[in-house]
Each structure stands twice: as structure tokens, then as C-alpha cells.
Coordinates of C-alpha atoms in Angstrom, one line a residue:
M1 CA 53.0 -4.9 23.1
A2 CA 54.9 -7.8 24.6
F3 CA 51.9 -8.8 26.6
L4 CA 49.6 -8.7 23.6
I5 CA 52.0 -10.9 21.6
A6 CA 52.3 -13.3 24.6
M7 CA 48.5 -13.5 24.9
F8 CA 48.2 -14.4 21.2
C9 CA 51.0 -17.0 21.4
I10 CA 49.6 -18.6 24.6
T11 CA 46.2 -18.9 22.9
I12 CA 47.7 -20.7 19.9
A13 CA 49.7 -22.9 22.2
I14 CA 46.7 -23.9 24.3
F15 CA 44.6 -25.1 21.4
R16 CA 47.7 -26.7 19.8
I17 CA 48.1 -28.8 22.9
L18 CA 44.4 -29.7 23.1
S19 CA 44.4 -30.6 19.4
P20 CA 47.5 -32.7 18.5
G21 CA 48.8 -32.8 14.9
P22 CA 50.4 -30.0 12.9
F23 CA 48.0 -27.0 12.9
S24 CA 45.0 -29.3 13.4
G25 CA 41.9 -28.4 15.5
F26 CA 41.7 -24.8 14.6
E27 CA 38.0 -25.1 15.4
S28 CA 39.0 -25.0 19.1
M29 CA 39.9 -21.4 18.7
S30 CA 36.2 -20.4 18.6
L31 CA 35.9 -21.7 22.2
L32 CA 39.2 -20.3 23.5
I33 CA 39.2 -16.7 22.2
P34 CA 36.2 -15.5 24.3
F35 CA 37.8 -16.8 27.5
V36 CA 41.1 -15.2 26.6
A37 CA 39.4 -11.9 25.8
A38 CA 37.3 -12.1 29.0
G39 CA 40.4 -12.8 31.1
W40 CA 42.2 -9.8 29.5
M41 CA 39.2 -7.5 30.2
A42 CA 39.1 -8.8 33.9
W43 CA 42.8 -8.2 34.3
I44 CA 42.5 -4.6 33.0
A45 CA 39.4 -4.0 35.2
L46 CA 41.2 -5.1 38.3
R47 CA 44.2 -2.9 37.6
T48 CA 42.4 0.2 36.5
P49 CA 42.0 2.8 39.3
A50 CA 38.5 4.2 40.0
G51 CA 37.5 7.2 38.0
R52 CA 35.0 7.9 35.2
A53 CA 36.3 7.6 31.7
L54 CA 34.5 7.7 28.3
D55 CA 34.6 3.9 28.1
S56 CA 33.7 3.0 31.7
V57 CA 30.5 1.2 32.6
E58 CA 29.5 4.2 34.7
S59 CA 29.7 6.4 31.6
L60 CA 27.7 4.0 29.5
G61 CA 24.9 3.9 32.2
K62 CA 24.8 7.6 32.6
A63 CA 24.7 8.2 28.8
A64 CA 21.9 5.6 28.3
I65 CA 19.8 7.2 31.0
Q66 CA 20.2 10.7 29.4
I67 CA 19.2 9.3 26.0
V68 CA 16.3 7.3 27.3
K69 CA 15.0 10.4 29.1
R70 CA 15.4 12.3 25.9
R71 CA 16.8 15.3 27.5
K72 CA 17.2 18.3 25.2
K73 CA 20.8 18.9 26.3
T74 CA 22.5 15.6 26.5
S75 CA 26.2 16.4 27.2
R76 CA 28.9 15.8 24.6
T77 CA 30.7 13.6 27.1
D78 CA 27.6 11.3 27.4
L79 CA 27.2 11.1 23.7
Q80 CA 30.8 10.3 23.2
A81 CA 30.6 7.6 25.8
F82 CA 27.5 6.0 24.2
L83 CA 29.0 6.1 20.7
G84 CA 32.3 4.5 22.1
W85 CA 30.4 1.6 23.5
L86 CA 28.5 1.2 20.2
V87 CA 31.8 0.9 18.4
K88 CA 32.9 -1.9 20.8
A89 CA 29.5 -3.6 20.6
F90 CA 29.6 -3.8 16.8
Y91 CA 33.3 -4.6 16.2
L92 CA 34.2 -6.9 19.0
P93 CA 32.0 -9.9 18.0
L94 CA 32.9 -9.3 14.4
M95 CA 36.7 -9.5 15.1
L96 CA 36.2 -12.6 17.3
S97 CA 34.4 -14.5 14.7
S98 CA 36.7 -13.3 11.9
T99 CA 39.7 -14.6 13.8
Y100 CA 38.2 -18.1 14.0
L101 CA 37.3 -18.0 10.3
F102 CA 40.7 -16.9 9.1
L103 CA 42.5 -19.5 11.3
T104 CA 40.2 -22.2 9.9
S105 CA 41.0 -21.1 6.3
A106 CA 44.7 -21.1 7.1
H107 CA 44.3 -24.7 8.4
T108 CA 42.6 -25.6 5.1
F109 CA 45.4 -24.2 3.0
F110 CA 48.0 -25.9 5.1
E111 CA 46.4 -29.3 4.6
Q112 CA 46.2 -28.9 0.9
K113 CA 50.0 -29.0 0.4
N114 CA 49.6 -27.7 -3.2
G115 CA 53.0 -26.0 -3.6
W116 CA 53.3 -22.3 -3.7
M117 CA 49.6 -21.5 -3.8
S118 CA 49.0 -23.4 -0.6
V119 CA 51.9 -21.6 1.1
F120 CA 50.5 -18.3 -0.2
G121 CA 47.0 -19.1 1.0
F122 CA 48.3 -20.2 4.4
I123 CA 50.4 -17.0 5.0
Y124 CA 47.6 -14.8 3.6
M125 CA 44.9 -16.2 5.9
L126 CA 47.3 -16.4 8.9
M127 CA 48.2 -12.7 8.5
F128 CA 44.5 -11.8 8.6
A129 CA 44.0 -13.9 11.7
V130 CA 46.8 -12.0 13.4
D131 CA 45.2 -8.8 12.3
T132 CA 41.8 -9.6 13.8
A133 CA 43.3 -11.2 16.9
F134 CA 45.1 -8.0 17.7
A135 CA 41.9 -6.0 16.9
T136 CA 39.9 -8.3 19.3
I137 CA 42.4 -7.5 22.1
G138 CA 42.2 -3.9 21.2
Y139 CA 38.5 -3.7 21.6
C140 CA 38.8 -5.4 25.0
S141 CA 41.5 -3.1 26.2
T142 CA 40.0 0.4 26.6
S143 CA 41.8 1.2 29.8
K144 CA 43.2 4.5 31.1
R145 CA 45.9 2.6 33.0
I146 CA 47.6 1.5 29.9
G147 CA 46.8 4.6 27.9
A148 CA 44.3 2.9 25.7
H149 CA 41.2 4.6 26.8
I150 CA 38.8 6.4 24.4
R151 CA 39.7 10.1 24.1
S152 CA 36.9 10.9 21.6
T153 CA 34.5 9.1 19.2
E154 CA 33.5 10.0 15.7
T155 CA 30.2 11.8 15.7
T156 CA 29.5 12.5 12.0
L157 CA 27.1 10.4 9.9
L158 CA 29.6 10.4 7.0
G159 CA 32.3 9.0 9.3
W160 CA 30.2 6.2 10.6
A161 CA 28.7 5.4 7.2
S162 CA 32.0 5.2 5.4
A163 CA 33.4 2.9 8.1
L164 CA 30.4 0.6 8.6
V165 CA 29.9 0.1 4.9
C166 CA 33.2 -1.8 4.8
Y167 CA 32.1 -4.5 7.2
P168 CA 29.3 -7.1 7.4
P169 CA 26.4 -6.8 6.9
L170 CA 26.5 -3.6 4.8
N171 CA 29.5 -4.6 2.7
L172 CA 27.7 -7.8 1.5
L173 CA 25.2 -5.6 -0.3
I174 CA 27.1 -2.5 -1.2
L175 CA 30.7 -3.7 -1.8
H176 CA 30.1 -7.3 -2.9
Q177 CA 27.0 -6.7 -5.1
W178 CA 26.5 -3.1 -6.1
L179 CA 30.2 -2.5 -6.5
S180 CA 31.3 -6.0 -7.4
Y181 CA 34.6 -5.9 -9.3
R182 CA 35.4 -9.6 -9.4
D183 CA 34.1 -11.7 -12.3
G184 CA 36.0 -15.0 -11.6
L185 CA 39.3 -14.3 -13.2
E186 CA 42.0 -13.4 -10.5
W187 CA 45.7 -13.2 -10.4
D188 CA 46.5 -16.9 -9.9
A189 CA 44.5 -17.9 -13.0
W190 CA 45.7 -15.0 -15.0
L191 CA 49.4 -15.9 -14.3
I192 CA 49.1 -19.6 -14.3
N193 CA 51.4 -20.0 -17.3
W194 CA 54.1 -17.7 -15.9
P195 CA 55.1 -19.3 -12.5
V196 CA 58.0 -16.9 -11.9
I197 CA 55.8 -13.8 -12.4
S198 CA 53.1 -15.5 -10.4
F199 CA 55.5 -15.9 -7.5
I200 CA 56.6 -12.3 -7.6
W201 CA 53.0 -11.1 -7.9
G202 CA 51.9 -13.2 -5.0
A203 CA 54.8 -12.0 -2.9
A204 CA 53.7 -8.4 -3.7
I205 CA 50.2 -9.2 -2.5
L206 CA 51.6 -10.6 0.8
L207 CA 53.8 -7.5 1.2
S208 CA 50.7 -5.3 0.8
V209 CA 48.7 -7.3 3.3
G210 CA 51.7 -7.3 5.6
L211 CA 51.6 -3.5 5.5
Y212 CA 48.0 -3.6 6.4
V213 CA 48.5 -6.0 9.3
S214 CA 51.5 -4.3 10.6
A215 CA 49.4 -1.1 11.0
T216 CA 47.0 -3.0 13.3
V217 CA 49.8 -4.5 15.3
A218 CA 51.4 -1.1 15.7
F219 CA 48.3 0.1 17.6
G220 CA 48.8 -2.6 20.2
P221 CA 46.0 -2.4 22.8
R222 CA 44.8 0.9 21.3
F223 CA 43.4 -0.4 18.1
S224 CA 39.8 0.7 17.2
N225 CA 37.7 2.1 14.4
L226 CA 35.9 5.4 14.8
T227 CA 37.7 6.4 18.0
N228 CA 40.8 8.3 19.1
R229 CA 42.6 6.1 21.6
G230 CA 46.0 7.7 21.3
I231 CA 48.0 8.8 18.2
I232 CA 50.3 6.1 16.7
T233 CA 53.5 7.4 15.1
S234 CA 55.6 4.2 15.1
G235 CA 55.8 1.2 12.8
P236 CA 54.4 1.9 9.3
Y237 CA 52.9 5.2 10.6
R238 CA 56.4 6.6 10.4
F239 CA 56.0 6.5 6.6
F240 CA 52.3 6.8 5.8
K241 CA 49.2 8.4 7.5
H242 CA 47.0 5.5 6.5
P243 CA 49.2 2.4 5.9
S244 CA 46.3 0.1 6.6
Y245 CA 44.1 1.6 3.8
I246 CA 47.1 1.8 1.4
G247 CA 48.1 -1.8 1.9
K248 CA 44.5 -3.1 1.7
N249 CA 43.6 -1.3 -1.4
I250 CA 46.8 -2.2 -3.3
A251 CA 46.2 -5.8 -2.4
W252 CA 42.7 -5.7 -3.9
W253 CA 44.0 -4.5 -7.2
L254 CA 46.8 -7.1 -7.2
I255 CA 44.4 -10.0 -6.2
S256 CA 41.4 -9.2 -8.5
V257 CA 43.3 -7.8 -11.5
P258 CA 40.1 -6.0 -12.5
F259 CA 41.8 -4.7 -15.7
V260 CA 41.7 -8.3 -17.1
S261 CA 38.4 -10.1 -17.8
N262 CA 37.3 -13.1 -19.7
M263 CA 34.2 -11.1 -20.6
G264 CA 36.0 -8.4 -22.6
A265 CA 37.3 -4.9 -22.3
L266 CA 34.0 -3.3 -21.4
A267 CA 33.6 -5.7 -18.4
A268 CA 37.2 -5.0 -17.3
L269 CA 36.5 -1.3 -17.5
G270 CA 33.4 -1.7 -15.3
N271 CA 35.4 -3.8 -12.8
C272 CA 38.0 -1.1 -12.6
A273 CA 35.4 1.6 -12.1
A274 CA 33.8 -0.4 -9.2
L275 CA 37.1 -0.9 -7.5
L276 CA 37.9 2.7 -7.9
A277 CA 34.6 3.5 -6.2
I278 CA 35.6 1.3 -3.3
N279 CA 39.0 3.0 -3.1
G280 CA 37.0 6.2 -2.9
I281 CA 35.1 5.0 0.1
Y282 CA 38.4 4.5 1.8
V283 CA 39.5 8.0 0.9
V284 CA 36.3 9.2 2.6
R285 CA 37.2 7.1 5.6
A286 CA 40.7 8.7 5.7
V287 CA 39.3 12.2 5.3
T288 CA 36.7 11.8 8.1
E289 CA 39.2 10.2 10.4
E290 CA 41.7 13.0 9.9
R291 CA 39.0 15.6 10.5
H292 CA 38.1 13.9 13.7
L293 CA 41.7 13.5 14.9
M294 CA 42.6 17.1 14.1
S295 CA 41.1 18.1 17.4
D296 CA 44.0 16.3 19.1
P297 CA 47.2 18.5 19.1
T298 CA 49.3 15.4 19.0
Y299 CA 47.8 14.4 15.7
R300 CA 48.2 17.9 14.3
A301 CA 51.9 17.7 15.0
Y302 CA 52.1 14.2 13.5
S303 CA 50.2 15.4 10.4
A304 CA 52.7 18.2 9.9
W305 CA 55.6 15.9 10.5
I306 CA 54.4 13.2 8.1
A307 CA 53.7 15.7 5.4
E308 CA 57.4 16.7 5.6
H309 CA 59.0 13.3 6.3
G310 CA 56.6 10.7 5.1
L311 CA 57.3 8.7 1.9
I312 CA 54.4 10.3 -0.1
G313 CA 55.4 13.8 0.9
R314 CA 59.1 13.2 0.0
L315 CA 58.1 11.6 -3.3
A316 CA 55.8 14.5 -4.2
R317 CA 58.6 17.0 -3.4
R318 CA 61.1 15.1 -5.6
I319 CA 58.6 15.0 -8.5
S320 CA 57.9 18.7 -8.0
N321 CA 61.6 19.6 -7.9
G322 CA 62.3 17.4 -10.9
K323 CA 59.6 19.3 -12.9
L324 CA 61.0 22.6 -11.8
A325 CA 64.5 21.6 -12.8
T326 CA 63.4 20.5 -16.3
G327 CA 60.9 23.4 -16.7

């Protein structure tokens, strides 16, 4: 974890030196991140002992040969290896480019100097930059030596579909058009005449996003979608099974306030229905992920523990005991 934080800080320091001025020159990050990621991958490769793993180049080559030859009995190991590399091929470029875009947006908000909203926008975008930067390093760090190798990869169509639909390019059509829940009125415009409430509401949004980002950071070098690279039980995972999804979905409700619309109650109802549908997609993601991870005895033990000691489990028991006491 310390090494990951150091890598991120060193990257920031390098482009800060190359581009003088407070937080200026964020565009330089687009050039630096690939070199940092490549250096991290090379460092891992040099320190990793020989031996075939699901995410090794050898495993990818063998899996590709088996698939190209269309053998009737392609081994599960080869299929897992091929799918694991597909995950990295899809998400790594996306996370690299997203880090640059979020840093650029943070720079824009910093330069605006428009009071609380500029501070909010800067923190908001910077947190997402940290999230995607850690994700970038995660996709570059699938190494057995540091315990971040791929143990297994999601193989079901539902699992892949529910994950990929949340990212470009599919989300541009399905989430942003078919299930569009934003009609122009958002929390800042809704609360413009109540500055104190606006401040509290904005702080709640940042806390929700902070929960989401802290989940990514908790993974360290093992972050990845659609794969099991080791079960995480620290950080926010001590309280929730899916802190990332919880934080993200709460933040969307707080940001978009779909229950308020300039176009009337019917439009607000439609917005709420669309966002609930998106929440449902994340429920499907959570269910498919748990089904995949249940093959790991460590996750089964964690699942039993969190049901007993997690915040939601404890809250459900208190509500149930309260009903029994008053019944």
C-alpha cells in the first residue's frame, strides 16, 4: 500500500515540477501515467519468480492457441486466463484516460475560485482521480509475488454484461440515454437559496464518494473488476460487502435529486424510476460477484462474518428485535 501511495505522489510531484504554478499543467499527466504504469509493470515482472499463473504471458499465449484451434475441450484454466487478460485489456486504457480527465477537471475547478462550489468540484474530481489512479496501478499489478494475481475470472454472461454496461461505450447508450434520470435540475441549483443546507448536502455527496474511493484504495494492487485477486476485509469492507456500490449509488441520488424536476411530478417519477433501474443493475453486479467469489472459502468466511458484524446486518437485527419487542 505504501508503495502505491508513493507511486501516485511521485507522479504528481514530477508533473508539478515540470509545470510550475499551483496545480497547473495537469495535461502533462497524460504523458507521465503510461511511463509510471509501464515502470511498475517492469518492476513486478523482474521480481516475479518463474511459474505459470492465470495472468502470465505464457498463459495468455496458450489460451489464445487453444481458442484459435477451436478445440472442443479448452481447459477451464485456459479460459480463465484468456478472460483475465480481456479484463485488463478493457479496463486499463479506460482507467488511464479517466485519471487524466478527472485531474484536468479538478484543475478547472481549482482555477475558478468560485467559493464553496469550486472547492466541492475540486475535491470531487480529485477523489475520482485518486480512484482511477489506484485502479490503473491495480490493473498493472497482477503478480503472484505480491499476492495480487488473478485467482479466478467471472465466466457468466450476466456477470460480464452487468459490469460492462456501467462503463463506456455501453453506458453512453444504456445508462445515459435509455435510463437517463437527469433533466438539468441538480442539487446545487435546487438548493441555491439555502446555502447552509447546500453545504451539508454537498458534504454528504463527498462522504458518499469518499466511501466509494476508499473501497478502491483498500484493494491496493489487487483492484480489478470481474476477477478474484484476493478477498479484501479491511477498510470499508469491515462494514459493508459492497461499499463501492453503496457509496456510488447514494451519491447519484444526492447529486441528481431525481425526485425534483422543473418539468413536473410525472417527470420526477420517471427520473426516479430510471435511477432505480440503474441501482438494480448494481444489485445484479453485486449478486453475480458474490456468486463468483463464493467458490473461495475465504470469501465464504467473510460473507458469514459481515452478515453478523456488518453495519447492515446489525441494523437489520436491531430493527427485527425492536419489532419483536413491540409486537
